[in-house]
Amino acid sequence: MPSISALQFADAQSVLDNIERQFTISDDTLVEIAKGFLVEFEEGLNNYGKDMAMIPTFVTGVPDGTEQGTFLALDLGGTNLRVCEVVLNGDKTFNLTQKKFKVSDTLKQGEASALFNYIAESVDSFMTTHSKTDYTTGRKQGDSVYLGFTFSFPVEQTALDRGKILTWTKGFSAKNAVDHDVVQLLQDAFDRKHMHVKCVALVNDTVGTLLTRAYISGGALIGAIFGTGTNGAYVEDIAKLKKLDGSPAAAKGGHMVINCEWGAFDNSRTYLPMTPYDNTLDRLSINPKYQTFEKFISGMYLGEIVRHIILSLVDAVPQAILFKGKSTSALNEHYGLDTAFMSAVEAAWIGEDQSAEAFELPPLGAFDDSKLNDKVQPKLQRIKTVIAETLHYKPEDISFQDAAIVRSLCALVANRAAALSGTAVAAVLVQTHRARLPGDTTRELKHQNESVIGVGVDGSLVEHYPAFQDKIRATLRNLVGEDVEKRVDIGLAKDGSGVGAALCALQALKQ
Ligand code: BGC
């Protein structure tokens, strides 16, 4: 059972203060982290094989909302496998029909052929039972149904419909997939089942999010995912993609969408202030030393970090700081605490009453239930209920103080994630010459007349964690200034993976 049982202390408040210090990143440090991003962006744009892969996607334009067509889309890499049919109406709107399929750990970690057979079966089942289009009658022999594939893992693309898997992330480790062409793996599975489906485009979810945001709003610069994993894509000048020098794409010039794979930022552990909890999480993960940034940010890991902190406080000596020293099997389970728990705790804390009194808490050392005012008490009561339901504690084992501590731990971990998310976005704004970091007076600024800088986002954290976007904006203000921050239009691009795959399939057929 993984835990950190090394907390020996004189007073509980100093333990909590110390944890708070470790999880709070100063603005100066965020600036240094943003500079680190710029260094790794450049390394990845210049060379293959770098931690931050800066993958050319061969998507050379963004939609403007007039695109039309009906496509199948497949989305692997979030919580579920999704098969969709997308109708692009050509007026910034779309219709989407979808079915979700669970991907078991056995499939995630077994043979790649079994995983891709399952994907093909899911597409087949969707086409026969769910899609709005009749794919069986009236089709001529050899007619193909075109599909765009959103595959949200690092893939070194060599064309819109070709790319080798570089590595797995987010709990996947299927064998005989890395170094193989992912479109081929999928197409072989369709062919084994004699399905007339042709995968014409491969797209990362961040790219799908960027394209979708552009389609629904008329343009966008960045697509970012803050969900099970994290990553960003943006529109870059091809001239800056030195590793493509000499290629036909470079000769054409113009712009290309780059999939940064920023989840791998700082795999060298140069910039991010690690805590012992981050080290434990990394050591016990299936990919130690990889996806360092992702492990600070994404939904797959935040609950696990909180779980490690809670356990350390349960195990603290000479006296437990949480839950009278008791743990539960849910709390002891590796990855037993979902990030949804943190969202629920925060939502309970924010509640309906937002007056200052409703957030007043006594200091820990002097925590006295009878001194809680009647505005804050119901909030703590709701948090107790969330804890009891999720972690299976008996209500009598959870005090109001426990509820207050758990809430502050969740907030520390989530706030750090949001600040780092904002830093990644700020770094792209600087990279694309839309902004400068504090203290920089020399970087050339371009696009100053652009009134809106479009950022499409998706993922469970931005969608469900209360005020996550506001926190991203606060960091943007600190790093790139209010003038730029005001022009940044962050919009949820829901269904980005499905719609983006369809938009990419359309682009592929036009080429
Ligand atoms: C993957 C990216 C993906 C991100 C968000 C990361 O783990 O490496 O390709 O975009 O998760 O889903």
Coordinates of C-alpha atoms and ligand atoms in Angstrom, one line a residue:
M1 CA 0.0 0.0 0.0
P2 CA 1.7 3.2 -1.1
S3 CA 1.8 6.0 1.4
I4 CA 4.2 8.5 2.8
S5 CA 4.4 7.8 6.5
A6 CA 7.3 10.1 7.3
L7 CA 5.5 13.0 9.0
Q8 CA 6.6 13.5 12.5
F9 CA 5.6 16.8 13.9
A10 CA 5.2 19.1 16.9
D11 CA 2.0 20.8 15.8
A12 CA -0.5 20.0 13.1
Q13 CA -0.8 23.5 11.8
S14 CA 2.9 23.6 10.9
V15 CA 2.6 20.4 9.0
L16 CA -0.3 21.8 6.9
D17 CA 1.6 25.1 6.5
N18 CA 4.6 23.2 5.2
I19 CA 2.4 21.2 2.7
E20 CA 0.9 24.5 1.6
R21 CA 4.4 26.0 1.0
Q22 CA 5.4 23.0 -1.1
F23 CA 2.3 23.2 -3.4
T24 CA 2.3 27.0 -3.9
I25 CA 4.3 28.1 -6.8
S26 CA 5.3 31.8 -6.8
D27 CA 4.8 34.0 -9.9
D28 CA 8.6 34.3 -10.3
T29 CA 8.9 30.5 -10.5
L30 CA 6.0 30.4 -13.0
V31 CA 7.9 32.8 -15.2
E32 CA 11.0 30.6 -15.0
I33 CA 8.7 27.6 -15.9
A34 CA 7.3 29.5 -18.9
K35 CA 10.9 30.2 -20.0
G36 CA 11.6 26.5 -19.7
F37 CA 8.6 25.9 -22.0
L38 CA 10.2 28.2 -24.6
V39 CA 13.5 26.3 -24.4
E40 CA 11.8 23.0 -24.8
F41 CA 9.5 24.3 -27.6
E42 CA 12.5 25.3 -29.6
E43 CA 14.4 22.0 -29.0
G44 CA 11.4 20.1 -30.2
L45 CA 10.8 22.3 -33.2
N46 CA 14.4 21.9 -34.2
N47 CA 15.0 18.2 -33.5
Y48 CA 13.3 14.8 -33.5
G49 CA 13.4 12.7 -30.3
K50 CA 13.1 15.5 -27.8
D51 CA 11.0 15.2 -24.6
M52 CA 8.5 17.7 -25.8
A53 CA 8.0 16.2 -29.2
M54 CA 6.5 19.3 -31.0
I55 CA 4.9 17.0 -33.6
P56 CA 4.1 18.4 -37.0
T57 CA 0.5 17.4 -37.8
F58 CA 0.4 18.2 -41.5
V59 CA -2.8 20.2 -40.8
T60 CA -1.9 23.5 -42.6
G61 CA -5.1 25.5 -42.2
V62 CA -7.8 26.0 -39.6
P63 CA -11.5 25.9 -40.5
D64 CA -13.7 29.0 -40.7
G65 CA -17.1 27.3 -40.1
T66 CA -18.1 26.8 -43.7
E67 CA -17.0 23.2 -44.0
Q68 CA -19.6 20.5 -44.9
G69 CA -19.8 16.7 -44.9
T70 CA -20.6 13.6 -43.0
F71 CA -17.9 11.5 -41.5
L72 CA -17.3 8.8 -39.0
A73 CA -15.0 9.7 -36.1
L74 CA -13.2 7.6 -33.6
D75 CA -11.8 8.9 -30.3
L76 CA -9.4 6.9 -28.2
G77 CA -7.4 8.3 -25.4
G78 CA -9.8 9.9 -22.9
T79 CA -11.9 8.1 -20.4
N80 CA -13.8 6.0 -23.0
L81 CA -13.6 4.9 -26.6
R82 CA -16.1 6.9 -28.5
V83 CA -17.5 6.2 -32.0
C84 CA -19.3 9.2 -33.6
E85 CA -21.0 10.2 -36.7
V86 CA -20.5 13.9 -37.4
V87 CA -22.5 16.0 -39.8
L88 CA -20.7 19.4 -40.5
N89 CA -23.5 21.7 -41.6
G90 CA -21.3 24.4 -43.0
D91 CA -22.7 27.2 -40.8
K92 CA -20.5 26.7 -37.7
T93 CA -22.9 24.1 -36.4
F94 CA -22.8 20.3 -36.5
N95 CA -24.8 17.3 -35.4
L96 CA -23.1 14.5 -33.6
T97 CA -24.4 11.0 -32.8
Q98 CA -22.1 8.9 -30.6
K99 CA -21.7 5.8 -28.6
K100 CA -19.2 5.3 -25.8
F101 CA -17.4 2.0 -25.2
K102 CA -15.4 1.0 -22.2
V103 CA -11.8 0.0 -22.7
S104 CA -10.8 -2.5 -20.0
D105 CA -7.4 -2.5 -18.4
T106 CA -6.8 -5.9 -20.0
L107 CA -7.2 -4.3 -23.4
K108 CA -5.2 -1.2 -22.5
Q109 CA -2.3 -3.4 -21.3
G110 CA -2.6 -6.5 -23.6
E111 CA -1.7 -7.1 -27.2
A112 CA -2.3 -4.1 -29.6
S113 CA -4.1 -6.4 -32.1
A114 CA -6.7 -7.2 -29.5
L115 CA -7.2 -3.5 -28.7
F116 CA -7.6 -2.6 -32.3
N117 CA -9.9 -5.6 -33.0
Y118 CA -12.1 -4.3 -30.2
I119 CA -12.0 -0.8 -31.7
A120 CA -13.1 -2.2 -35.1
E121 CA -15.9 -4.2 -33.5
S122 CA -17.1 -1.0 -31.7
V123 CA -17.2 0.9 -35.0
D124 CA -19.1 -2.0 -36.6
S125 CA -21.6 -2.1 -33.8
F126 CA -22.1 1.7 -34.0
M127 CA -22.6 1.5 -37.7
T128 CA -25.2 -1.2 -37.5
T129 CA -27.1 0.0 -34.5
H130 CA -26.5 3.7 -33.8
S131 CA -25.5 5.8 -36.8
K132 CA -28.2 8.0 -38.5
T133 CA -26.8 7.1 -42.0
D134 CA -27.7 3.7 -43.5
Y135 CA -24.3 2.2 -44.3
T136 CA -25.6 -1.1 -45.7
T137 CA -28.1 -0.4 -48.5
G138 CA -27.4 1.3 -51.8
R139 CA -23.7 1.3 -51.4
K140 CA -21.6 0.1 -54.4
Q141 CA -19.0 -2.6 -54.0
G142 CA -15.8 -1.0 -52.9
D143 CA -17.4 2.3 -51.7
S144 CA -15.6 3.3 -48.5
V145 CA -16.9 5.1 -45.5
Y146 CA -14.4 7.7 -44.5
L147 CA -13.2 8.0 -40.9
G148 CA -11.1 10.4 -38.9
F149 CA -9.3 8.9 -36.0
T150 CA -8.6 11.0 -32.9
F151 CA -5.8 9.1 -31.2
S152 CA -4.7 11.1 -28.1
F153 CA -1.2 9.8 -27.5
P154 CA 2.2 10.9 -28.8
V155 CA 2.5 9.9 -32.5
E156 CA 5.3 11.1 -34.8
Q157 CA 3.1 12.0 -37.8
T158 CA 4.6 11.9 -41.3
A159 CA 1.4 12.7 -43.2
L160 CA -2.3 13.4 -42.3
D161 CA -3.0 9.7 -42.3
R162 CA 0.3 8.2 -41.2
G163 CA 2.2 8.2 -37.9
K164 CA 4.2 6.0 -35.5
I165 CA 3.3 5.7 -31.9
L166 CA 6.1 7.1 -29.9
T167 CA 5.0 6.0 -26.4
W168 CA 1.9 5.3 -24.5
T169 CA 0.5 7.5 -21.7
K170 CA -2.5 7.7 -19.3
G171 CA -2.4 4.0 -18.2
F172 CA -2.1 2.4 -21.6
S173 CA 0.8 0.1 -22.4
A174 CA -0.5 -2.3 -25.1
K175 CA 2.3 -4.4 -26.6
N176 CA 3.5 -4.3 -30.2
A177 CA 2.1 -0.8 -30.8
V178 CA 5.0 1.6 -30.0
D179 CA 7.0 2.3 -33.3
H180 CA 4.1 0.9 -35.4
D181 CA 1.9 3.0 -37.7
V182 CA -1.3 3.6 -35.8
V183 CA -3.4 4.1 -38.9
Q184 CA -2.2 0.8 -40.2
L185 CA -3.0 -0.9 -37.0
L186 CA -6.5 0.4 -37.2
Q187 CA -6.9 -0.2 -40.9
D188 CA -5.6 -3.8 -40.5
A189 CA -8.3 -4.4 -37.9
F190 CA -11.0 -3.0 -40.2
D191 CA -9.7 -5.2 -43.0
R192 CA -9.6 -8.3 -40.8
K193 CA -13.3 -7.8 -40.3
H194 CA -13.9 -7.0 -44.0
M195 CA -15.3 -3.6 -43.1
H196 CA -15.4 -0.9 -45.9
V197 CA -14.2 1.8 -43.6
K198 CA -11.1 3.8 -44.5
C199 CA -9.2 5.8 -42.0
V200 CA -8.1 9.0 -43.9
A201 CA -7.0 11.2 -41.1
L202 CA -5.2 10.9 -37.8
V203 CA -5.5 13.6 -35.3
N204 CA -4.6 14.3 -31.7
D205 CA -7.4 15.5 -29.4
T206 CA -5.7 18.9 -28.9
V207 CA -5.7 19.4 -32.6
G208 CA -9.3 18.3 -32.8
T209 CA -10.1 20.8 -30.1
L210 CA -8.3 23.6 -31.9
L211 CA -10.1 22.8 -35.2
T212 CA -13.5 22.5 -33.6
R213 CA -13.1 25.8 -31.8
A214 CA -12.1 27.4 -35.1
Y215 CA -15.1 25.8 -36.8
I216 CA -17.6 27.0 -34.3
S217 CA -16.1 30.5 -33.7
G218 CA -14.5 31.3 -37.1
G219 CA -10.8 30.9 -36.0
A220 CA -8.5 29.8 -33.2
L221 CA -4.8 29.7 -32.3
I222 CA -4.6 27.1 -29.5
G223 CA -6.3 23.9 -28.6
A224 CA -5.7 22.4 -25.1
I225 CA -6.8 19.5 -23.1
F226 CA -7.0 19.5 -19.3
G227 CA -8.6 16.1 -18.7
T228 CA -7.4 12.6 -18.0
G229 CA -4.2 13.8 -19.7
T230 CA -3.0 17.3 -20.7
N231 CA -1.5 18.7 -23.9
G232 CA -1.7 21.6 -26.2
A233 CA -1.6 22.3 -30.0
Y234 CA -1.1 25.6 -31.7
V235 CA -0.6 27.2 -35.1
E236 CA 3.1 27.7 -35.8
D237 CA 5.0 29.3 -38.7
I238 CA 6.4 26.4 -40.8
A239 CA 9.7 28.3 -41.0
K240 CA 10.2 27.8 -37.3
L241 CA 9.9 24.0 -37.7
K242 CA 13.6 23.5 -38.5
K243 CA 13.3 19.7 -38.3
L244 CA 11.2 19.8 -41.5
D245 CA 13.8 21.7 -43.4
G246 CA 14.2 20.3 -46.9
S247 CA 10.8 18.6 -46.9
P248 CA 7.9 19.4 -49.3
A249 CA 5.9 20.8 -46.4
A250 CA 8.7 23.3 -45.6
A251 CA 9.0 24.3 -49.2
K252 CA 5.3 25.2 -49.3
G253 CA 5.7 27.5 -46.3
G254 CA 2.8 29.0 -44.4
H255 CA 1.6 27.6 -41.1
M256 CA 1.1 24.2 -39.6
V257 CA -0.6 23.0 -36.4
I258 CA 1.9 21.6 -33.9
N259 CA 1.0 19.0 -31.3
C260 CA 3.3 20.0 -28.5
E261 CA 2.9 16.9 -26.3
W262 CA 3.5 19.3 -23.4
G263 CA 2.6 16.5 -20.9
A264 CA 6.2 15.6 -21.3
F265 CA 7.5 19.0 -20.4
D266 CA 10.3 18.9 -17.8
N267 CA 11.0 15.1 -18.0
S268 CA 14.5 16.3 -17.2
R269 CA 13.2 17.7 -13.9
T270 CA 14.8 21.1 -14.3
Y271 CA 12.0 23.5 -13.8
L272 CA 9.1 22.1 -11.8
P273 CA 9.2 22.3 -8.0
M274 CA 8.6 18.6 -7.0
T275 CA 7.2 17.7 -3.7
P276 CA 7.8 14.3 -2.0
Y277 CA 4.2 13.4 -3.0
D278 CA 5.0 14.0 -6.7
N279 CA 8.0 11.8 -6.3
T280 CA 6.0 9.0 -4.8
L281 CA 3.3 9.3 -7.4
D282 CA 5.9 9.1 -10.2
R283 CA 7.8 6.2 -8.7
L284 CA 4.6 4.1 -8.4
S285 CA 3.3 5.0 -11.8
I286 CA 3.5 2.8 -14.9
N287 CA 5.7 5.3 -16.6
P288 CA 8.2 6.7 -14.0
K289 CA 10.2 9.8 -15.2
Y290 CA 7.8 10.3 -18.2
Q291 CA 5.0 12.8 -18.5
T292 CA 6.3 14.9 -15.7
F293 CA 4.1 18.0 -16.4
E294 CA 1.0 15.8 -17.0
K295 CA 1.5 14.3 -13.5
F296 CA 1.2 17.8 -12.0
I297 CA -1.9 18.7 -13.9
S298 CA -4.1 16.1 -15.3
G299 CA -7.2 14.4 -14.0
M300 CA -5.6 11.0 -14.0
Y301 CA -3.1 12.1 -11.3
L302 CA -4.6 14.9 -9.2
G303 CA -6.8 12.6 -7.1
E304 CA -3.9 10.3 -6.6
I305 CA -1.7 13.2 -5.3
V306 CA -4.4 14.2 -2.8
R307 CA -4.8 10.5 -1.7
H308 CA -1.0 10.4 -0.9
I309 CA -1.2 13.6 1.1
I310 CA -4.3 12.4 3.0
L311 CA -2.6 9.1 3.8
S312 CA 0.4 10.9 5.1
L313 CA -1.8 12.9 7.5
V314 CA -3.7 9.7 8.6
D315 CA -0.3 8.0 9.3
A316 CA 1.3 11.0 11.0
V317 CA 2.9 10.6 14.4
P318 CA 2.8 11.1 17.3
Q319 CA -0.8 11.8 16.5
A320 CA -2.9 11.4 13.4
I321 CA -3.9 14.6 11.7
L322 CA -6.8 13.2 9.8
F323 CA -9.7 10.7 10.4
K324 CA -8.5 9.6 13.9
G325 CA -5.7 7.7 12.2
K326 CA -8.1 5.4 10.4
S327 CA -8.0 4.6 6.7
T328 CA -10.4 2.8 4.4
S329 CA -9.9 0.3 1.6
A330 CA -11.0 3.0 -0.9
L331 CA -8.3 5.3 0.5
N332 CA -5.7 2.6 0.5
E333 CA -6.3 1.7 -3.1
H334 CA -3.8 2.8 -5.7
Y335 CA -5.6 5.5 -7.8
G336 CA -8.6 5.0 -5.5
L337 CA -9.4 8.7 -5.4
D338 CA -10.8 10.1 -8.6
T339 CA -10.4 13.8 -9.5
A340 CA -14.2 14.0 -9.6
F341 CA -13.9 13.8 -5.7
M342 CA -11.9 17.0 -5.7
S343 CA -14.5 18.7 -7.9
A344 CA -17.3 17.6 -5.6
V345 CA -15.5 18.8 -2.5
E346 CA -14.8 22.2 -4.1
A347 CA -18.3 22.5 -5.4
A348 CA -19.6 21.8 -1.8
W349 CA -17.3 24.4 -0.4
I350 CA -18.2 27.1 -2.8
G351 CA -21.9 26.3 -2.2
E352 CA -24.6 28.9 -2.8
D353 CA -23.6 31.4 0.0
Q354 CA -20.6 33.3 -1.1
S355 CA -20.5 35.9 1.7
A356 CA -17.1 36.2 3.5
E357 CA -18.6 34.7 6.6
A358 CA -19.5 31.5 4.7
F359 CA -15.8 30.8 4.3
E360 CA -14.6 31.7 7.8
L361 CA -12.7 28.9 9.5
P362 CA -11.0 28.8 12.9
P363 CA -7.2 28.1 12.7
L364 CA -6.4 24.4 12.9
G365 CA -4.8 24.5 16.3
A366 CA -7.9 26.1 17.7
F367 CA -10.5 24.3 15.7
D368 CA -13.7 24.2 17.7
D369 CA -16.9 22.8 16.2
S370 CA -19.0 25.0 18.4
K371 CA -17.3 28.1 17.1
L372 CA -18.3 27.4 13.4
N373 CA -20.8 29.9 12.2
D374 CA -24.0 28.6 10.8
K375 CA -23.1 29.6 7.3
V376 CA -19.8 27.6 7.1
Q377 CA -21.1 24.6 9.0
P378 CA -23.5 23.3 6.3
K379 CA -20.7 23.5 3.7
L380 CA -18.4 21.4 5.9
Q381 CA -21.3 19.1 6.5
R382 CA -21.7 18.6 2.7
I383 CA -18.0 17.9 2.4
K384 CA -18.3 15.3 5.1
T385 CA -21.0 13.6 3.1
V386 CA -18.8 13.6 0.0
I387 CA -16.0 12.1 2.0
A388 CA -18.2 9.5 3.6
E389 CA -19.7 8.5 0.2
T390 CA -16.4 8.4 -1.7
L391 CA -14.0 7.1 0.8
H392 CA -16.4 4.9 2.7
Y393 CA -15.7 6.4 6.1
K394 CA -18.3 6.1 8.8
P395 CA -19.8 9.6 9.4
E396 CA -18.6 9.5 13.1
D397 CA -15.0 9.1 11.9
I398 CA -15.1 12.4 10.0
S399 CA -14.8 15.7 12.0
F400 CA -15.5 19.1 10.7
Q401 CA -11.8 19.8 11.0
D402 CA -11.1 16.7 8.7
A403 CA -13.5 18.2 6.2
A404 CA -11.8 21.6 6.3
I405 CA -8.4 20.0 5.9
V406 CA -9.4 17.7 3.0
R407 CA -10.9 20.7 1.2
S408 CA -7.8 22.8 1.6
L409 CA -5.6 19.9 0.3
C410 CA -7.8 19.5 -2.7
A411 CA -7.6 23.2 -3.4
L412 CA -3.8 23.3 -3.1
V413 CA -3.4 20.5 -5.6
A414 CA -6.0 21.9 -8.0
N415 CA -4.7 25.5 -7.8
R416 CA -1.2 24.3 -8.6
A417 CA -2.6 22.4 -11.6
A418 CA -4.5 25.5 -12.8
A419 CA -1.5 27.8 -12.4
L420 CA 0.7 25.5 -14.4
S421 CA -2.0 25.1 -17.0
G422 CA -2.2 28.9 -17.4
T423 CA 1.6 28.9 -17.6
A424 CA 1.6 26.5 -20.6
V425 CA -1.0 28.7 -22.4
A426 CA 1.1 31.8 -21.6
A427 CA 4.2 30.2 -23.0
V428 CA 2.4 29.5 -26.3
L429 CA 1.3 33.2 -26.5
V430 CA 4.9 34.2 -26.1
Q431 CA 6.1 31.6 -28.5
T432 CA 3.7 32.9 -31.2
H433 CA 4.8 36.5 -30.5
R434 CA 1.5 37.6 -29.0
A435 CA 3.0 38.4 -25.6
R436 CA 6.1 38.9 -23.6
L437 CA 7.0 37.6 -20.1
P438 CA 7.6 40.0 -17.3
G439 CA 10.9 41.7 -17.6
D440 CA 11.3 41.0 -21.3
T441 CA 11.4 44.1 -23.5
T442 CA 13.0 42.7 -26.6
R443 CA 10.9 39.9 -27.9
E444 CA 9.3 41.0 -31.2
L445 CA 5.5 41.4 -30.9
K446 CA 3.3 40.6 -33.8
H447 CA -0.5 40.3 -34.4
Q448 CA -1.1 43.3 -32.1
N449 CA -4.3 44.1 -34.1
E450 CA -5.8 40.7 -33.5
S451 CA -8.8 41.5 -31.2
V452 CA -9.4 37.9 -30.2
I453 CA -7.0 35.1 -29.6
G454 CA -9.0 31.9 -29.7
V455 CA -8.2 29.1 -27.3
G456 CA -10.4 26.0 -27.5
V457 CA -10.3 23.8 -24.4
D458 CA -11.8 20.5 -23.4
G459 CA -11.4 17.8 -20.6
S460 CA -12.9 17.0 -17.3
L461 CA -10.9 19.5 -15.3
V462 CA -11.8 22.6 -17.3
E463 CA -15.3 21.3 -17.6
H464 CA -16.1 20.2 -14.1
Y465 CA -13.6 21.6 -11.6
P466 CA -15.1 24.8 -10.2
A467 CA -13.5 28.0 -11.5
F468 CA -10.6 26.2 -13.2
Q469 CA -10.8 28.6 -16.2
D470 CA -10.8 31.6 -13.9
K471 CA -7.6 30.3 -12.3
I472 CA -6.0 29.8 -15.7
R473 CA -6.9 33.4 -16.5
A474 CA -5.4 34.7 -13.3
T475 CA -2.1 33.1 -14.2
L476 CA -2.3 34.5 -17.7
R477 CA -2.8 38.0 -16.3
N478 CA 0.3 37.6 -14.1
L479 CA 2.5 36.2 -16.8
V480 CA 1.5 38.1 -20.0
G481 CA -0.4 41.1 -18.6
E482 CA -4.0 42.1 -18.6
D483 CA -4.1 43.6 -22.1
V484 CA -3.2 40.3 -23.7
E485 CA -5.3 38.2 -21.2
K486 CA -8.4 40.2 -22.1
R487 CA -8.0 39.4 -25.8
V488 CA -7.7 35.6 -25.0
D489 CA -11.1 34.0 -25.7
I490 CA -11.1 30.6 -23.9
G491 CA -14.0 28.5 -25.0
L492 CA -15.0 25.0 -24.3
A493 CA -14.9 22.9 -27.5
K494 CA -17.1 20.1 -26.4
D495 CA -17.0 17.0 -28.6
G496 CA -13.8 18.5 -30.1
S497 CA -12.3 15.0 -30.6
G498 CA -15.2 13.9 -32.8
V499 CA -15.8 17.1 -34.7
G500 CA -12.0 17.7 -35.1
A501 CA -11.5 14.2 -36.6
A502 CA -14.3 14.9 -39.1
L503 CA -12.8 18.3 -40.0
C504 CA -9.4 16.6 -40.5
A505 CA -11.0 13.8 -42.6
L506 CA -12.5 16.5 -44.8
Q507 CA -9.1 18.2 -45.2
A508 CA -7.5 14.9 -46.1
L509 CA -10.1 14.2 -48.9
K510 CA -9.6 17.7 -50.3
Q511 CA -5.8 17.3 -50.5
Ligands
BGC1 C1 -1.2 12.4 -24.6 C2 -1.6 13.5 -25.6 C3 -3.0 13.9 -25.4 C4 -3.2 14.3 -23.9 C5 -4.7 14.7 -23.6 C6 -1.5 12.9 -23.1 O1 -1.3 11.9 -22.2 O2 0.2 12.1 -24.6 O3 -1.4 13.0 -26.9 O4 -3.3 15.0 -26.2 O5 -2.9 13.2 -23.1 O6 -5.6 13.7 -23.9

